[in-house]
Coordinates of C-alpha atoms and ligand atoms in Angstrom, one line a residue:
M1 CA 0.0 0.0 0.0
R2 CA 1.1 3.6 -0.7
T3 CA 1.7 5.6 2.4
L4 CA 0.1 9.1 2.8
Q5 CA 3.6 10.5 2.1
Q6 CA 3.7 8.6 -1.2
L7 CA 0.3 9.9 -2.1
T8 CA 1.2 13.5 -1.3
R9 CA 3.1 16.0 -3.6
T10 CA 6.6 16.3 -2.3
N11 CA 6.5 20.1 -2.0
I12 CA 3.3 19.9 0.1
W13 CA 4.7 17.2 2.3
N14 CA 7.7 19.3 3.0
L15 CA 5.8 22.6 3.2
A16 CA 6.3 24.8 6.3
P17 CA 2.9 26.4 6.7
Y18 CA 2.3 30.1 7.5
S19 CA 2.1 30.5 11.2
S20 CA -0.6 33.0 12.1
A21 CA -0.5 35.3 15.1
R22 CA -3.5 33.5 16.6
N23 CA -1.8 30.1 16.4
E24 CA 1.4 31.0 18.2
Y25 CA 0.3 31.9 21.8
S26 CA -2.1 29.0 22.2
G27 CA -2.3 27.3 25.5
H28 CA -2.3 30.4 27.6
A29 CA -5.2 32.5 28.8
A30 CA -4.9 35.9 27.3
H31 CA -6.8 39.2 27.4
V32 CA -4.6 41.8 25.7
F33 CA -4.1 41.1 22.0
L34 CA -1.3 43.2 20.5
D35 CA 0.0 40.5 18.2
A36 CA -2.0 40.7 14.9
N37 CA -2.0 44.4 14.0
E38 CA -5.7 44.5 14.4
N39 CA -7.7 47.7 15.2
P40 CA -8.8 47.5 18.9
Y41 CA -12.2 49.2 17.9
N42 CA -15.2 47.8 16.1
D43 CA -15.7 44.7 18.3
P44 CA -16.3 41.9 17.3
Y45 CA -15.4 42.3 13.7
N46 CA -11.9 43.8 14.4
R47 CA -10.4 40.4 15.3
Y48 CA -9.2 37.6 13.0
P49 CA -11.4 34.6 13.3
D50 CA -10.3 31.2 14.8
P51 CA -8.2 29.8 11.9
L52 CA -9.2 26.2 12.9
Q53 CA -12.9 26.9 13.8
L54 CA -12.7 24.8 16.9
E55 CA -16.0 25.8 18.5
L56 CA -17.8 25.1 15.3
K57 CA -16.1 21.8 14.8
E58 CA -17.1 20.7 18.3
R59 CA -20.7 21.4 17.5
L60 CA -20.5 19.7 14.1
S61 CA -18.9 16.7 15.8
T62 CA -22.0 16.2 17.9
V63 CA -24.4 16.7 15.0
K64 CA -22.4 14.5 12.6
G65 CA -20.9 11.9 14.9
V66 CA -17.4 12.6 13.6
P67 CA -14.6 13.7 16.0
A68 CA -13.6 17.3 15.7
G69 CA -10.0 16.2 14.8
N70 CA -11.3 14.5 11.7
I71 CA -13.1 17.5 10.4
F72 CA -11.8 20.1 7.9
L73 CA -13.9 23.2 7.2
G74 CA -13.7 25.2 4.0
N75 CA -15.2 28.0 2.0
G76 CA -17.8 25.6 0.6
S77 CA -17.0 22.0 -0.2
D78 CA -15.5 23.5 -3.4
E79 CA -12.5 24.5 -1.3
A80 CA -11.9 20.9 -0.2
I81 CA -12.3 19.7 -3.8
D82 CA -9.5 22.0 -4.9
L83 CA -7.4 21.0 -1.9
V84 CA -7.5 17.3 -3.0
Y85 CA -5.7 18.4 -6.2
R86 CA -3.3 20.8 -4.6
C87 CA -2.3 18.3 -1.9
F88 CA -2.1 15.1 -3.8
C89 CA -1.8 15.6 -7.6
E90 CA 1.4 16.4 -9.3
T91 CA 0.6 18.8 -12.2
G92 CA 1.2 17.3 -15.6
K93 CA 1.9 13.8 -14.2
D94 CA -0.8 12.4 -11.9
N95 CA -4.4 11.7 -12.9
V96 CA -7.8 11.3 -11.2
V97 CA -10.7 9.0 -12.2
A98 CA -14.3 10.2 -11.8
I99 CA -17.8 8.9 -12.7
T100 CA -19.7 10.7 -15.4
P101 CA -22.1 12.4 -15.3
T102 CA -21.4 14.1 -12.0
Y103 CA -20.7 17.5 -10.3
G104 CA -18.8 19.8 -12.6
M105 CA -16.3 21.2 -10.1
Y106 CA -14.2 18.0 -10.0
Q107 CA -13.2 18.6 -13.6
V108 CA -12.9 22.4 -13.3
C109 CA -10.5 22.0 -10.4
A110 CA -8.6 19.3 -12.3
D111 CA -8.2 21.6 -15.3
I112 CA -7.2 24.6 -13.1
N113 CA -4.5 22.4 -11.5
N114 CA -3.5 20.9 -14.8
V115 CA -4.3 17.3 -13.7
E116 CA -5.5 14.7 -16.1
Y117 CA -9.2 14.0 -15.5
R118 CA -10.4 10.5 -16.6
T119 CA -14.1 9.8 -16.8
V120 CA -15.9 6.5 -16.6
P121 CA -19.6 6.5 -17.5
L122 CA -22.2 5.3 -15.1
R123 CA -24.4 2.5 -16.5
D124 CA -27.6 3.5 -18.4
D125 CA -29.6 3.4 -15.1
F126 CA -26.9 5.7 -13.5
S127 CA -25.6 2.8 -11.3
L128 CA -21.9 2.6 -10.4
D129 CA -19.7 0.1 -12.2
A130 CA -16.8 -0.3 -9.7
D131 CA -14.8 -2.7 -12.0
A132 CA -14.9 -0.2 -14.9
L133 CA -13.8 2.6 -12.5
L134 CA -10.9 0.5 -11.2
A135 CA -9.9 -0.5 -14.7
A136 CA -9.4 3.2 -15.6
C137 CA -6.8 3.6 -12.8
D138 CA -3.0 3.3 -13.3
A139 CA 0.1 3.9 -11.1
N140 CA -0.4 7.7 -11.5
T141 CA -4.0 7.7 -10.3
K142 CA -4.1 9.6 -7.0
A143 CA -7.8 10.0 -6.5
I144 CA -11.2 8.7 -7.4
W145 CA -14.3 10.9 -7.4
L146 CA -17.7 9.5 -6.3
C147 CA -20.8 11.5 -5.5
S148 CA -23.7 9.9 -3.7
P149 CA -26.5 10.9 -4.1
N150 CA -25.1 11.9 -7.4
N151 CA -25.6 15.3 -9.1
P152 CA -27.2 15.7 -11.7
T153 CA -28.7 12.2 -11.7
G154 CA -30.2 12.2 -8.2
N155 CA -29.6 8.5 -7.4
S156 CA -27.5 7.1 -4.5
L157 CA -24.7 4.9 -5.7
N158 CA -24.9 1.3 -4.5
P159 CA -23.0 1.0 -1.2
S160 CA -21.5 -2.4 -2.1
E161 CA -20.1 -1.0 -5.3
I162 CA -18.6 1.9 -3.4
E163 CA -17.0 -0.6 -1.0
K164 CA -15.6 -2.5 -3.9
V165 CA -13.8 0.8 -5.0
L166 CA -12.6 1.4 -1.4
K167 CA -11.1 -2.1 -1.3
G168 CA -9.8 -2.2 -4.9
F169 CA -8.0 1.2 -5.0
D170 CA -4.8 2.2 -3.2
G171 CA -5.2 6.0 -3.1
I172 CA -7.7 8.8 -2.2
V173 CA -11.4 8.0 -2.6
V174 CA -13.6 11.1 -2.3
I175 CA -17.3 10.5 -1.6
D176 CA -19.2 13.7 -2.0
E177 CA -22.3 13.5 0.2
A178 CA -23.7 17.0 -0.5
Y179 CA -27.2 15.6 -0.6
I180 CA -26.9 12.9 2.1
D181 CA -29.5 14.6 4.4
F182 CA -32.2 13.9 1.8
A183 CA -31.1 10.2 1.2
S184 CA -32.5 7.1 2.7
Q185 CA -29.0 5.5 2.6
S186 CA -26.6 6.2 5.4
S187 CA -23.4 8.3 5.3
F188 CA -19.9 6.8 4.7
A189 CA -18.6 9.2 7.4
S190 CA -18.4 6.3 9.9
L191 CA -15.5 4.9 7.7
I192 CA -13.3 7.6 9.1
T193 CA -13.2 6.3 12.6
S194 CA -14.1 2.6 12.4
P195 CA -11.2 0.3 11.6
S196 CA -11.8 -1.6 8.3
D197 CA -10.1 -3.6 5.7
I198 CA -10.2 -1.0 2.9
T199 CA -7.0 0.0 1.0
A200 CA -8.2 3.4 0.0
T201 CA -7.8 6.7 2.0
P202 CA -11.4 8.0 2.2
I203 CA -12.4 11.7 2.2
I204 CA -16.1 12.4 2.8
L205 CA -17.5 15.7 1.7
Q206 CA -20.6 17.4 3.1
T207 CA -21.9 20.9 3.1
L208 CA -24.3 23.4 4.7
S209 CA -25.4 24.6 1.2
K210 CA -28.3 22.2 0.6
A211 CA -30.5 20.7 3.3
W212 CA -29.1 23.1 5.9
G213 CA -30.4 26.1 3.8
S214 CA -27.1 28.0 4.1
A215 CA -25.5 28.2 0.6
A216 CA -24.9 31.9 1.1
I217 CA -22.5 31.5 4.1
R218 CA -20.2 29.1 2.2
L219 CA -19.4 26.3 4.6
G220 CA -18.2 22.9 3.5
M221 CA -16.9 20.0 5.4
A222 CA -14.4 17.2 4.7
F223 CA -14.2 14.2 7.1
A224 CA -10.9 12.3 6.9
S225 CA -8.0 10.9 8.9
E226 CA -6.2 13.3 11.2
D227 CA -3.2 13.1 8.8
V228 CA -5.2 14.2 5.8
I229 CA -6.9 17.0 7.8
A230 CA -3.4 18.2 8.9
L231 CA -2.4 18.4 5.2
F232 CA -5.5 20.4 4.3
N233 CA -5.0 22.7 7.2
K234 CA -1.4 23.3 6.1
V235 CA -2.4 24.3 2.6
K236 CA -5.6 26.3 3.1
Y237 CA -5.6 30.1 3.5
P238 CA -5.0 30.8 7.2
Y239 CA -8.5 32.4 7.8
N240 CA -10.5 30.5 5.2
V241 CA -13.8 30.5 7.1
N242 CA -14.7 34.0 8.2
E243 CA -16.2 35.1 11.5
L244 CA -19.7 35.8 10.2
T245 CA -19.9 32.3 8.7
Q246 CA -18.7 30.6 11.8
K247 CA -21.3 32.5 13.9
Q248 CA -24.2 31.9 11.5
A249 CA -23.2 28.2 11.1
L250 CA -23.3 27.7 14.9
K251 CA -26.7 29.4 15.0
R252 CA -28.0 27.0 12.3
L253 CA -26.5 24.0 13.9
N254 CA -28.3 24.8 17.2
D255 CA -31.6 24.4 15.5
V256 CA -31.4 20.9 14.0
Y257 CA -35.2 20.5 14.4
T258 CA -36.0 23.1 11.8
V259 CA -33.7 21.5 9.3
Q260 CA -35.3 18.1 9.9
N261 CA -38.7 19.7 9.2
W262 CA -37.4 21.3 5.9
V263 CA -36.1 18.0 4.8
K264 CA -39.3 16.2 5.6
L265 CA -41.3 18.8 3.7
L266 CA -39.0 18.8 0.7
I267 CA -39.1 15.0 0.4
Q268 CA -42.9 15.1 0.5
E269 CA -42.9 17.8 -2.2
R270 CA -40.4 15.8 -4.2
E271 CA -42.7 12.7 -4.3
R272 CA -45.7 14.9 -5.2
M273 CA -43.7 16.5 -8.0
I274 CA -42.6 13.1 -9.4
D275 CA -46.3 12.0 -9.5
A276 CA -47.2 15.2 -11.3
F277 CA -44.4 15.0 -13.8
L278 CA -45.5 11.5 -14.7
Q279 CA -48.9 12.9 -15.7
L280 CA -47.4 15.4 -18.2
P281 CA -47.4 14.4 -21.9
L282 CA -44.0 16.2 -22.3
C283 CA -42.5 14.0 -19.6
Q284 CA -40.8 10.8 -21.0
K285 CA -39.1 9.6 -17.8
V286 CA -38.5 10.6 -14.2
Y287 CA -35.3 9.2 -12.8
P288 CA -35.2 7.8 -9.2
T289 CA -33.9 10.5 -6.8
D290 CA -32.5 10.5 -3.3
A291 CA -31.8 14.3 -3.4
N292 CA -33.8 17.6 -3.4
F293 CA -34.0 17.6 -7.1
V294 CA -35.3 15.4 -9.9
L295 CA -33.8 14.6 -13.3
V296 CA -36.6 14.5 -15.8
K297 CA -36.3 13.3 -19.4
V298 CA -38.6 15.4 -21.6
T299 CA -39.6 15.7 -25.3
D300 CA -37.5 18.7 -26.1
A301 CA -35.3 20.0 -23.2
Q302 CA -34.1 23.2 -24.9
K303 CA -37.6 24.2 -26.0
I304 CA -39.1 23.6 -22.5
Y305 CA -36.2 25.3 -20.8
D306 CA -36.5 28.4 -23.0
Y307 CA -40.3 28.5 -22.5
L308 CA -39.8 28.4 -18.7
V309 CA -37.2 31.1 -18.7
E310 CA -39.7 33.2 -20.6
K311 CA -42.1 32.7 -17.7
G312 CA -39.4 33.6 -15.1
I313 CA -38.9 30.0 -14.0
I314 CA -35.3 28.7 -14.1
V315 CA -34.5 25.0 -14.1
R316 CA -31.2 23.4 -15.1
N317 CA -30.9 22.2 -18.7
R318 CA -28.6 19.1 -18.7
T319 CA -29.2 18.0 -22.3
R320 CA -25.6 18.3 -23.3
I321 CA -24.3 16.2 -20.4
T322 CA -23.3 12.5 -20.9
L323 CA -26.3 10.2 -20.6
C324 CA -28.6 13.2 -20.0
Q325 CA -29.9 14.0 -23.5
N326 CA -33.2 16.0 -23.2
C327 CA -33.0 16.0 -19.4
L328 CA -33.9 18.9 -17.1
R329 CA -32.7 18.9 -13.5
I330 CA -35.4 20.4 -11.4
T331 CA -34.9 21.6 -7.8
I332 CA -37.7 21.1 -5.4
G333 CA -38.9 24.5 -4.2
T334 CA -41.7 25.7 -1.9
R335 CA -45.2 24.3 -2.6
E336 CA -46.1 27.5 -4.3
E337 CA -43.0 27.6 -6.5
N338 CA -43.6 23.9 -7.4
N339 CA -47.2 24.6 -8.3
E340 CA -46.2 27.6 -10.5
L341 CA -43.8 25.3 -12.4
L342 CA -46.5 22.6 -12.9
R343 CA -49.1 25.2 -14.1
A344 CA -46.5 26.5 -16.6
L345 CA -45.7 23.0 -17.9
R346 CA -49.4 22.0 -18.1
T347 CA -50.2 25.0 -20.4
L348 CA -47.2 24.5 -22.7
Ligands
LIG1 C1 -24.1 21.7 -4.3 C2 -23.0 20.7 -4.3 C3 -21.8 20.9 -3.5 C4 -21.8 22.1 -2.6 O1 -20.7 22.9 -2.8 P1 -20.5 24.1 -1.7 O2 -19.2 24.6 -2.2 O3 -20.4 23.5 -0.4 O4 -21.7 25.0 -1.8 C5 -20.9 19.9 -3.5 N1 -21.0 18.8 -4.2 C6 -22.1 18.6 -5.0 C7 -22.2 17.3 -5.7 C8 -23.1 19.6 -5.1 O5 -24.1 19.3 -5.9

């Protein structure tokens, strides 16, 4: 098996990180802060935020059942996606393997970092073919990208196929669980702390942007071994999660009950919308979904998309994506918003 050092870019492994003022005094109780060139006025916005967001991680640890030391927090999960490339993938040499179709940022970050991005199509029913994924890997493959429930298809990937990848690959396996709160299947986050016989180094991504109703504050999570978390912390910007975000996230996390109610309501609405779509002549197929959106195959995606835009209703046209010809990805909104969409589609 490759060690974490062998998986990591040499310059990153050897990197001496920036030491921020707020890191250096730690361990002592202090009340006079003359170390960071801050303005003493305009409390509480005058102070740099906690670079490691410890209070927030403690709270998340309780909510998610993952120890605080196994949590990285970023400016959206997009930051963690980028960090996978910056920490592990040697530009112009290493490659990653991803399912397709899936979330677009894996490829964008690969392209930005000049890392070869290999794609392996899901089966026609959008299920994961672990053997095909493993066959696309070679000695320079550093990471595999999985997303479950997957965007834009909506389905959860089969857990036993995911396990096959975790046991068949000797490198980083990212499982993006942005939509896990809507899914019936359970999170792979328990992998991080429970000993197992996998060969892969797992990184689980979650976010406050979807079920938690907090896309605006930009807070993403990565759950991984303490060694991987230490690498991410070394490479990230020192104050990557600002004070307003940390405060607002704590507030949101202290009201889990409201979030559970939103999720329940959105799942009810999702099932109602699926039934309604199936009644529409323009609807050719509704794909099974475990997320807060539905992928719908229609007669003419571009025409219907343009018609809806005309009416001020925006959905996502996925017709040019692999395996998604004539598909629209439709997010579940409020009951009123959903009804407005249905009214528009019925009068097309
Ligand atoms: C929406 C989404 C995210 C969230 O990204 P943030 O940067 O946390 O807002 C991550 N992964 C997938 C698959 C998504 O659809």
